[in-house]
PDB file of C-alpha atoms in Angstrom:
ATOM      1  CA  ASP A  49      -3.097 115.860 -52.054  1.00 96.00           C
ATOM      2  CA  ILE A  50      -4.811 114.152 -54.542  1.00 98.00           C
ATOM      3  CA  GLN A  51      -6.681 111.611 -52.798  1.00 98.00           C
ATOM      4  CA  MET A  52      -7.743 108.212 -54.588  1.00 98.00           C
ATOM      5  CA  THR A  53     -10.751 106.658 -53.261  1.00 98.00           C
ATOM      6  CA  GLN A  54     -11.000 102.960 -53.435  1.00 98.00           C
ATOM      7  CA  SER A  55     -14.560 100.965 -53.978  1.00 97.00           C
ATOM      8  CA  PRO A  56     -15.580  98.164 -53.120  1.00 97.00           C
ATOM      9  CA  SER A  57     -12.975  97.683 -50.437  1.00 97.00           C
ATOM     10  CA  SER A  58     -13.594  93.913 -50.085  1.00 97.00           C
ATOM     11  CA  VAL A  59     -15.572  91.846 -52.854  1.00 97.00           C
ATOM     12  CA  SER A  60     -15.849  88.261 -52.993  1.00 97.00           C
ATOM     13  CA  ALA A  61     -16.072  86.529 -56.613  1.00 96.00           C
ATOM     14  CA  SER A  62     -15.512  83.211 -57.596  1.00 96.00           C
ATOM     15  CA  VAL A  63     -14.021  81.312 -60.540  1.00 96.00           C
ATOM     16  CA  GLY A  64     -14.855  82.630 -63.838  1.00 96.00           C
ATOM     17  CA  ASP A  65     -16.638  85.818 -62.791  1.00 97.00           C
ATOM     18  CA  ARG A  66     -16.250  89.361 -63.935  1.00 98.00           C
ATOM     19  CA  VAL A  67     -15.488  91.480 -61.440  1.00 98.00           C
ATOM     20  CA  THR A  68     -15.108  95.672 -61.553  1.00 98.00           C
ATOM     21  CA  LEU A  69     -12.766  97.849 -58.966  1.00 98.00           C
ATOM     22  CA  THR A  70     -13.481 101.295 -58.685  1.00 98.00           C
ATOM     23  CA  CYS A  71     -11.347 103.993 -58.262  1.00 98.00           C
ATOM     24  CA  ARG A  72     -11.667 107.897 -58.220  1.00 98.00           C
ATOM     25  CA  ALA A  73      -9.649 110.561 -56.871  1.00 98.00           C
ATOM     26  CA  SER A  74     -10.247 114.113 -55.302  1.00 98.00           C
ATOM     27  CA  GLN A  75      -9.408 116.235 -58.710  1.00 98.00           C
ATOM     28  CA  SER A  76      -8.164 115.312 -62.201  1.00 98.00           C
ATOM     29  CA  VAL A  77      -5.329 113.017 -62.287  1.00 97.00           C
ATOM     30  CA  GLY A  78      -5.480 112.981 -66.146  1.00 96.00           C
ATOM     31  CA  SER A  79      -4.406 109.944 -67.170  1.00 96.00           C
ATOM     32  CA  SER A  80      -1.278 110.042 -64.507  1.00 97.00           C
ATOM     33  CA  LEU A  81      -3.232 106.707 -63.412  1.00 98.00           C
ATOM     34  CA  ASN A  82      -2.006 103.335 -62.197  1.00 98.00           C
ATOM     35  CA  TRP A  83      -3.218  99.288 -60.869  1.00 98.00           C
ATOM     36  CA  TYR A  84      -0.948  97.366 -58.959  1.00 98.00           C
ATOM     37  CA  GLN A  85      -1.478  94.523 -57.336  1.00 98.00           C
ATOM     38  CA  GLN A  86      -0.038  92.844 -53.901  1.00 98.00           C
ATOM     39  CA  LYS A  87      -0.240  89.092 -53.058  1.00 97.00           C
ATOM     40  CA  ALA A  88      -0.067  88.251 -49.018  1.00 95.00           C
ATOM     41  CA  GLY A  89       3.732  88.964 -48.111  1.00 94.00           C
ATOM     42  CA  LYS A  90       4.728  90.124 -51.390  1.00 97.00           C
ATOM     43  CA  ALA A  91       5.872  93.539 -53.085  1.00 98.00           C
ATOM     44  CA  PRO A  92       2.777  95.215 -55.139  1.00 98.00           C
ATOM     45  CA  ILE A  93       3.557  94.493 -58.698  1.00 98.00           C
ATOM     46  CA  LEU A  94       2.291  96.859 -61.437  1.00 98.00           C
ATOM     47  CA  LEU A  95      -0.994  95.717 -63.853  1.00 98.00           C
ATOM     48  CA  ILE A  96      -2.052  98.784 -65.231  1.00 98.00           C
ATOM     49  CA  TYR A  97      -0.576 102.677 -66.619  1.00 98.00           C
ATOM     50  CA  GLY A  98      -1.285 105.267 -67.671  1.00 97.00           C
ATOM     51  CA  ILE A  99      -5.200 103.948 -66.892  1.00 98.00           C
ATOM     52  CA  SER A 100      -5.636 101.853 -69.480  1.00 98.00           C
ATOM     53  CA  THR A 101      -1.926 100.462 -70.349  1.00 98.00           C
ATOM     54  CA  LEU A 102      -0.810  97.113 -69.388  1.00 98.00           C
ATOM     55  CA  GLN A 103       2.109  95.788 -68.391  1.00 97.00           C
ATOM     56  CA  THR A 104       4.004  93.591 -69.911  1.00 96.00           C
ATOM     57  CA  GLY A 105       3.242  90.168 -68.456  1.00 97.00           C
ATOM     58  CA  VAL A 106       0.383  91.241 -67.718  1.00 98.00           C
ATOM     59  CA  PRO A 107      -2.834  88.926 -69.028  1.00 97.00           C
ATOM     60  CA  ALA A 108      -5.594  90.332 -71.189  1.00 98.00           C
ATOM     61  CA  ARG A 109      -8.266  89.445 -68.913  1.00 98.00           C
ATOM     62  CA  PHE A 110      -7.612  92.633 -66.708  1.00 98.00           C
ATOM     63  CA  SER A 111      -8.648  95.177 -68.107  1.00 98.00           C
ATOM     64  CA  GLY A 112      -8.588  99.372 -67.358  1.00 98.00           C
ATOM     65  CA  SER A 113     -10.422 102.003 -68.434  1.00 98.00           C
ATOM     66  CA  GLY A 114     -11.999 105.670 -66.612  1.00 98.00           C
ATOM     67  CA  SER A 115     -10.576 109.515 -67.529  1.00 96.00           C
ATOM     68  CA  GLY A 116     -10.934 112.797 -64.723  1.00 93.00           C
ATOM     69  CA  THR A 117     -11.228 111.233 -61.522  1.00 98.00           C
ATOM     70  CA  ASP A 118     -13.539 107.869 -62.197  1.00 98.00           C
ATOM     71  CA  PHE A 119     -11.991 104.750 -63.269  1.00 98.00           C
ATOM     72  CA  THR A 120     -12.020 101.029 -63.258  1.00 98.00           C
ATOM     73  CA  LEU A 121      -9.669  98.051 -62.967  1.00 98.00           C
ATOM     74  CA  THR A 122     -11.824  95.021 -64.632  1.00 98.00           C
ATOM     75  CA  ILE A 123     -10.789  91.141 -64.889  1.00 98.00           C
ATOM     76  CA  THR A 124     -12.838  89.513 -67.142  1.00 97.00           C
ATOM     77  CA  GLY A 125     -12.604  85.532 -66.138  1.00 96.00           C
ATOM     78  CA  LEU A 126     -11.180  85.657 -62.439  1.00 97.00           C
ATOM     79  CA  GLN A 127      -8.486  82.797 -61.988  1.00 96.00           C
ATOM     80  CA  PRO A 128      -7.363  81.785 -58.660  1.00 95.00           C
ATOM     81  CA  GLU A 129      -3.983  83.458 -58.922  1.00 95.00           C
ATOM     82  CA  ASP A 130      -6.043  87.080 -59.317  1.00 97.00           C
ATOM     83  CA  PHE A 131      -7.475  86.525 -55.851  1.00 93.00           C
ATOM     84  CA  ALA A 132      -5.423  89.741 -54.527  1.00 97.00           C
ATOM     85  CA  THR A 133      -5.388  93.525 -52.691  1.00 98.00           C
ATOM     86  CA  TYR A 134      -5.442  96.218 -55.564  1.00 98.00           C
ATOM     87  CA  PHE A 135      -4.351  99.758 -55.663  1.00 98.00           C
ATOM     88  CA  CYS A 136      -4.399 102.257 -57.499  1.00 98.00           C
ATOM     89  CA  GLN A 137      -2.461 105.026 -57.600  1.00 98.00           C
ATOM     90  CA  GLN A 138      -1.619 108.653 -58.917  1.00 98.00           C
ATOM     91  CA  THR A 139       0.997 110.079 -60.319  1.00 97.00           C
ATOM     92  CA  TYR A 140      -0.153 113.535 -61.493  1.00 97.00           C
ATOM     93  CA  SER A 141       0.856 115.424 -58.476  1.00 95.00           C
ATOM     94  CA  THR A 142       3.531 115.104 -55.619  1.00 95.00           C
ATOM     95  CA  PRO A 143       3.406 113.186 -53.472  1.00 97.00           C
ATOM     96  CA  ILE A 144       1.948 110.386 -55.077  1.00 97.00           C
ATOM     97  CA  THR A 145      -1.026 108.987 -53.297  1.00 98.00           C
ATOM     98  CA  PHE A 146      -2.491 105.438 -53.430  1.00 98.00           C
ATOM     99  CA  GLY A 147      -6.083 104.031 -52.636  1.00 98.00           C
ATOM    100  CA  GLN A 148      -6.958 102.322 -49.952  1.00 98.00           C
ATOM    101  CA  GLY A 149      -7.470  98.995 -51.504  1.00 98.00           C
ATOM    102  CA  THR A 150      -9.715  96.745 -52.839  1.00 98.00           C
ATOM    103  CA  ARG A 151      -9.361  92.860 -51.027  1.00 98.00           C
ATOM    104  CA  LEU A 152     -10.396  90.404 -53.766  1.00 98.00           C
ATOM    105  CA  GLU A 153     -12.108  87.457 -52.245  1.00 96.00           C
ATOM    106  CA  ILE A 154     -12.637  83.901 -53.446  1.00 89.00           C
ATOM    107  CA  LYS A 155     -16.758  83.263 -52.954  1.00 87.00           C
TER     108      LYS A 155
ATOM    109  CA  GLN B 155      17.115  90.750 -65.096  1.00 96.00           C
ATOM    110  CA  VAL B 156      16.317  93.742 -62.717  1.00 97.00           C
ATOM    111  CA  GLN B 157      16.671  93.451 -59.291  1.00 98.00           C
ATOM    112  CA  LEU B 158      16.119  95.654 -56.498  1.00 98.00           C
ATOM    113  CA  VAL B 159      17.615  94.821 -52.613  1.00 98.00           C
ATOM    114  CA  GLU B 160      16.481  96.376 -49.473  1.00 98.00           C
ATOM    115  CA  SER B 161      18.531  96.099 -46.063  1.00 98.00           C
ATOM    116  CA  GLY B 162      19.198  97.167 -43.340  1.00 98.00           C
ATOM    117  CA  GLY B 163      15.509  97.372 -41.696  1.00 97.00           C
ATOM    118  CA  GLY B 164      15.409  96.190 -37.978  1.00 98.00           C
ATOM    119  CA  VAL B 165      13.649  96.732 -34.650  1.00 98.00           C
ATOM    120  CA  VAL B 166      13.872 100.115 -32.856  1.00 98.00           C
ATOM    121  CA  GLN B 167      13.665 102.274 -30.403  1.00 98.00           C
ATOM    122  CA  PRO B 168      11.436 105.644 -30.839  1.00 98.00           C
ATOM    123  CA  GLY B 169      14.015 108.399 -31.086  1.00 98.00           C
ATOM    124  CA  ARG B 170      16.999 106.610 -32.858  1.00 98.00           C
ATOM    125  CA  SER B 171      17.570 105.844 -36.475  1.00 98.00           C
ATOM    126  CA  LEU B 172      18.450 104.016 -39.152  1.00 98.00           C
ATOM    127  CA  ARG B 173      19.504 103.701 -42.695  1.00 98.00           C
ATOM    128  CA  LEU B 174      18.505 101.312 -45.535  1.00 98.00           C
ATOM    129  CA  SER B 175      20.258 100.759 -48.216  1.00 98.00           C
ATOM    130  CA  CYS B 176      18.717  99.306 -51.204  1.00 98.00           C
ATOM    131  CA  ALA B 177      20.981  97.263 -53.990  1.00 98.00           C
ATOM    132  CA  ALA B 178      19.958  97.927 -57.866  1.00 98.00           C
ATOM    133  CA  SER B 179      20.972  95.574 -60.573  1.00 98.00           C
ATOM    134  CA  GLY B 180      20.193  94.159 -64.089  1.00 98.00           C
ATOM    135  CA  PHE B 181      19.106  97.566 -65.189  1.00 98.00           C
ATOM    136  CA  SER B 182      21.193 101.452 -65.601  1.00 98.00           C
ATOM    137  CA  PHE B 183      20.788 102.665 -62.108  1.00 98.00           C
ATOM    138  CA  SER B 184      21.399 106.266 -63.237  1.00 98.00           C
ATOM    139  CA  ASN B 185      18.831 106.849 -65.614  1.00 97.00           C
ATOM    140  CA  TYR B 186      15.792 106.567 -63.740  1.00 98.00           C
ATOM    141  CA  VAL B 187      14.446 108.394 -60.746  1.00 98.00           C
ATOM    142  CA  MET B 188      13.675 105.985 -57.292  1.00 98.00           C
ATOM    143  CA  HIS B 189      11.765 106.209 -54.492  1.00 98.00           C
ATOM    144  CA  TRP B 190      11.052 104.176 -51.020  1.00 98.00           C
ATOM    145  CA  VAL B 191       6.816 103.716 -50.599  1.00 98.00           C
ATOM    146  CA  ARG B 192       6.695 102.004 -46.923  1.00 98.00           C
ATOM    147  CA  GLN B 193       3.191  99.892 -45.534  1.00 98.00           C
ATOM    148  CA  ALA B 194       2.778  99.639 -42.382  1.00 98.00           C
ATOM    149  CA  PRO B 195       1.705  95.655 -41.705  1.00 95.00           C
ATOM    150  CA  GLY B 196      -2.172  95.193 -42.940  1.00 94.00           C
ATOM    151  CA  LYS B 197      -2.204  98.860 -44.376  1.00 96.00           C
ATOM    152  CA  GLY B 198      -2.009 100.344 -47.482  1.00 97.00           C
ATOM    153  CA  LEU B 199       0.406 102.234 -48.877  1.00 98.00           C
ATOM    154  CA  GLU B 200       2.167 104.988 -48.361  1.00 98.00           C
ATOM    155  CA  TRP B 201       4.765 107.049 -50.860  1.00 98.00           C
ATOM    156  CA  VAL B 202       8.361 107.954 -48.950  1.00 98.00           C
ATOM    157  CA  ALA B 203      10.737 109.978 -51.166  1.00 98.00           C
ATOM    158  CA  VAL B 204      11.543 110.474 -54.363  1.00 98.00           C
ATOM    159  CA  VAL B 205      15.398 111.659 -55.507  1.00 98.00           C
ATOM    160  CA  SER B 206      16.152 112.266 -59.047  1.00 97.00           C
ATOM    161  CA  THR B 207      18.624 110.666 -61.404  1.00 97.00           C
ATOM    162  CA  ASP B 208      21.327 113.036 -60.437  1.00 96.00           C
ATOM    163  CA  GLY B 209      20.019 112.748 -57.065  1.00 97.00           C
ATOM    164  CA  ASN B 210      20.309 116.604 -56.751  1.00 97.00           C
ATOM    165  CA  ASN B 211      15.993 117.410 -56.379  1.00 97.00           C
ATOM    166  CA  LYS B 212      14.277 115.209 -53.651  1.00 98.00           C
ATOM    167  CA  TYR B 213      10.826 115.201 -52.646  1.00 97.00           C
ATOM    168  CA  TYR B 214       9.324 113.964 -49.411  1.00 98.00           C
ATOM    169  CA  ALA B 215       5.946 112.967 -47.722  1.00 98.00           C
ATOM    170  CA  ASP B 216       5.266 115.558 -44.687  1.00 98.00           C
ATOM    171  CA  SER B 217       5.425 113.024 -43.144  1.00 98.00           C
ATOM    172  CA  VAL B 218       9.184 112.612 -42.745  1.00 98.00           C
ATOM    173  CA  SER B 219      10.337 115.822 -44.523  1.00 98.00           C
ATOM    174  CA  GLY B 220      12.985 116.861 -41.857  1.00 98.00           C
ATOM    175  CA  ARG B 221      13.215 113.669 -40.529  1.00 98.00           C
ATOM    176  CA  PHE B 222      14.202 111.056 -43.602  1.00 98.00           C
ATOM    177  CA  THR B 223      17.084 112.100 -46.056  1.00 98.00           C
ATOM    178  CA  ILE B 224      16.689 109.952 -49.398  1.00 98.00           C
ATOM    179  CA  SER B 225      20.027 109.589 -51.343  1.00 98.00           C
ATOM    180  CA  ARG B 226      22.091 107.663 -54.104  1.00 98.00           C
ATOM    181  CA  ASP B 227      25.386 106.966 -55.356  1.00 98.00           C
ATOM    182  CA  ASN B 228      25.525 106.195 -59.257  1.00 98.00           C
ATOM    183  CA  SER B 229      29.133 104.591 -58.777  1.00 98.00           C
ATOM    184  CA  LYS B 230      27.270 102.278 -56.575  1.00 98.00           C
ATOM    185  CA  ASN B 231      24.313 101.478 -57.597  1.00 98.00           C
ATOM    186  CA  THR B 232      22.555 102.106 -54.853  1.00 98.00           C
ATOM    187  CA  LEU B 233      19.740 103.905 -53.168  1.00 98.00           C
ATOM    188  CA  SER B 234      19.792 104.772 -49.121  1.00 98.00           C
ATOM    189  CA  LEU B 235      17.655 106.480 -47.117  1.00 98.00           C
ATOM    190  CA  GLN B 236      18.618 107.851 -43.850  1.00 98.00           C
ATOM    191  CA  MET B 237      15.863 108.077 -41.159  1.00 98.00           C
ATOM    192  CA  ASN B 238      15.904 109.796 -38.254  1.00 98.00           C
ATOM    193  CA  SER B 239      14.245 110.822 -35.183  1.00 98.00           C
ATOM    194  CA  LEU B 240      12.133 107.620 -35.404  1.00 98.00           C
ATOM    195  CA  ARG B 241       8.958 107.148 -34.899  1.00 98.00           C
ATOM    196  CA  PHE B 242       6.078 104.110 -33.094  1.00 98.00           C
ATOM    197  CA  ASP B 243       3.701 105.439 -36.850  1.00 98.00           C
ATOM    198  CA  ASP B 244       6.843 104.181 -39.288  1.00 98.00           C
ATOM    199  CA  THR B 245       7.137 101.357 -38.864  1.00 98.00           C
ATOM    200  CA  ALA B 246       6.211  99.495 -41.930  1.00 98.00           C
ATOM    201  CA  PHE B 247       7.940  97.564 -44.080  1.00 98.00           C
ATOM    202  CA  TYR B 248       9.996 100.215 -47.222  1.00 98.00           C
ATOM    203  CA  TYR B 249      10.346  99.131 -50.598  1.00 98.00           C
ATOM    204  CA  CYS B 250      12.608 100.431 -52.693  1.00 98.00           C
ATOM    205  CA  VAL B 251      10.798 101.646 -56.222  1.00 98.00           C
ATOM    206  CA  ARG B 252      11.785 101.939 -59.993  1.00 98.00           C
ATOM    207  CA  VAL B 253       9.520 104.944 -61.597  1.00 98.00           C
ATOM    208  CA  SER B 254      10.068 104.485 -65.835  1.00 96.00           C
ATOM    209  CA  TYR B 255       8.459 106.859 -68.112  1.00 93.00           C
ATOM    210  CA  SER B 256       5.549 105.481 -70.906  1.00 88.00           C
ATOM    211  CA  GLY B 257       3.790 108.484 -71.821  1.00 87.00           C
ATOM    212  CA  THR B 258       3.136 108.821 -67.525  1.00 92.00           C
ATOM    213  CA  SER B 259       5.389 107.687 -64.428  1.00 95.00           C
ATOM    214  CA  LYS B 260       5.026 103.823 -63.471  1.00 97.00           C
ATOM    215  CA  MET B 261       6.450 101.888 -61.037  1.00 98.00           C
ATOM    216  CA  ASP B 262       7.059  99.331 -62.983  1.00 97.00           C
ATOM    217  CA  TYR B 263       9.866  97.109 -60.001  1.00 98.00           C
ATOM    218  CA  TRP B 264       9.754  96.882 -56.709  1.00 98.00           C
ATOM    219  CA  GLY B 265      12.073  95.386 -54.207  1.00 98.00           C
ATOM    220  CA  GLN B 266      10.787  92.539 -52.528  1.00 98.00           C
ATOM    221  CA  GLY B 267      10.463  94.779 -48.415  1.00 98.00           C
ATOM    222  CA  THR B 268      12.422  95.556 -45.372  1.00 98.00           C
ATOM    223  CA  LEU B 269      10.975  95.948 -42.164  1.00 98.00           C
ATOM    224  CA  VAL B 270      11.446  99.108 -39.798  1.00 98.00           C
ATOM    225  CA  THR B 271      10.426  98.072 -36.228  1.00 98.00           C
ATOM    226  CA  VAL B 272      10.014 101.278 -33.896  1.00 98.00           C
ATOM    227  CA  SER B 273       9.177  99.638 -30.657  1.00 97.00           C
ATOM    228  CA  SER B 274      10.155 100.581 -26.932  1.00 96.00           C
TER     229      SER B 274
END
């Protein structure tokens, strides 16, 4: 199984900040890397797929990058609604696996 | 609009069975691969199972293989998860998830989740 490791596990930031979240795979996942946002009590929503493509309706302040085993999600100009937990996911091979999540909190 | 509505969750004793359902609407259900993903309260996301568009191909996480069965009824736009021999660590929110393909696969729509609690 491909293990996905996210760092940090939690981060505090202020509205307007730029924050970068990291996801590392235990082996190459090609371009099969997605990011999801989850707010308390809600289902996850898809933010970015294929490393860097924004899902329809996702604000442009979200961006994704990386290759092979190392990936990042960057939020530029944090908004109050961005404080949530973020998960990376690989769909390169079965079983599909998720990172453990990064909780983004308000400073 | 795409809607996925899970039902069937509840409190069940260890060793017993439960069947979850997911009613899909707003898209051509038979054209999409469907998954179940679960999340223990306060924990991360765990993929559970996947079924192909025609229902003939199914794959499971090791943690549920042999106990859970995923199925679909394309005539009724319904996805199901039969859960047998339930264990305490099966306690979780269970999400019905649609997958689409745009160069890579992505879980683009999720249901609201249904809570399964395994408790004696």
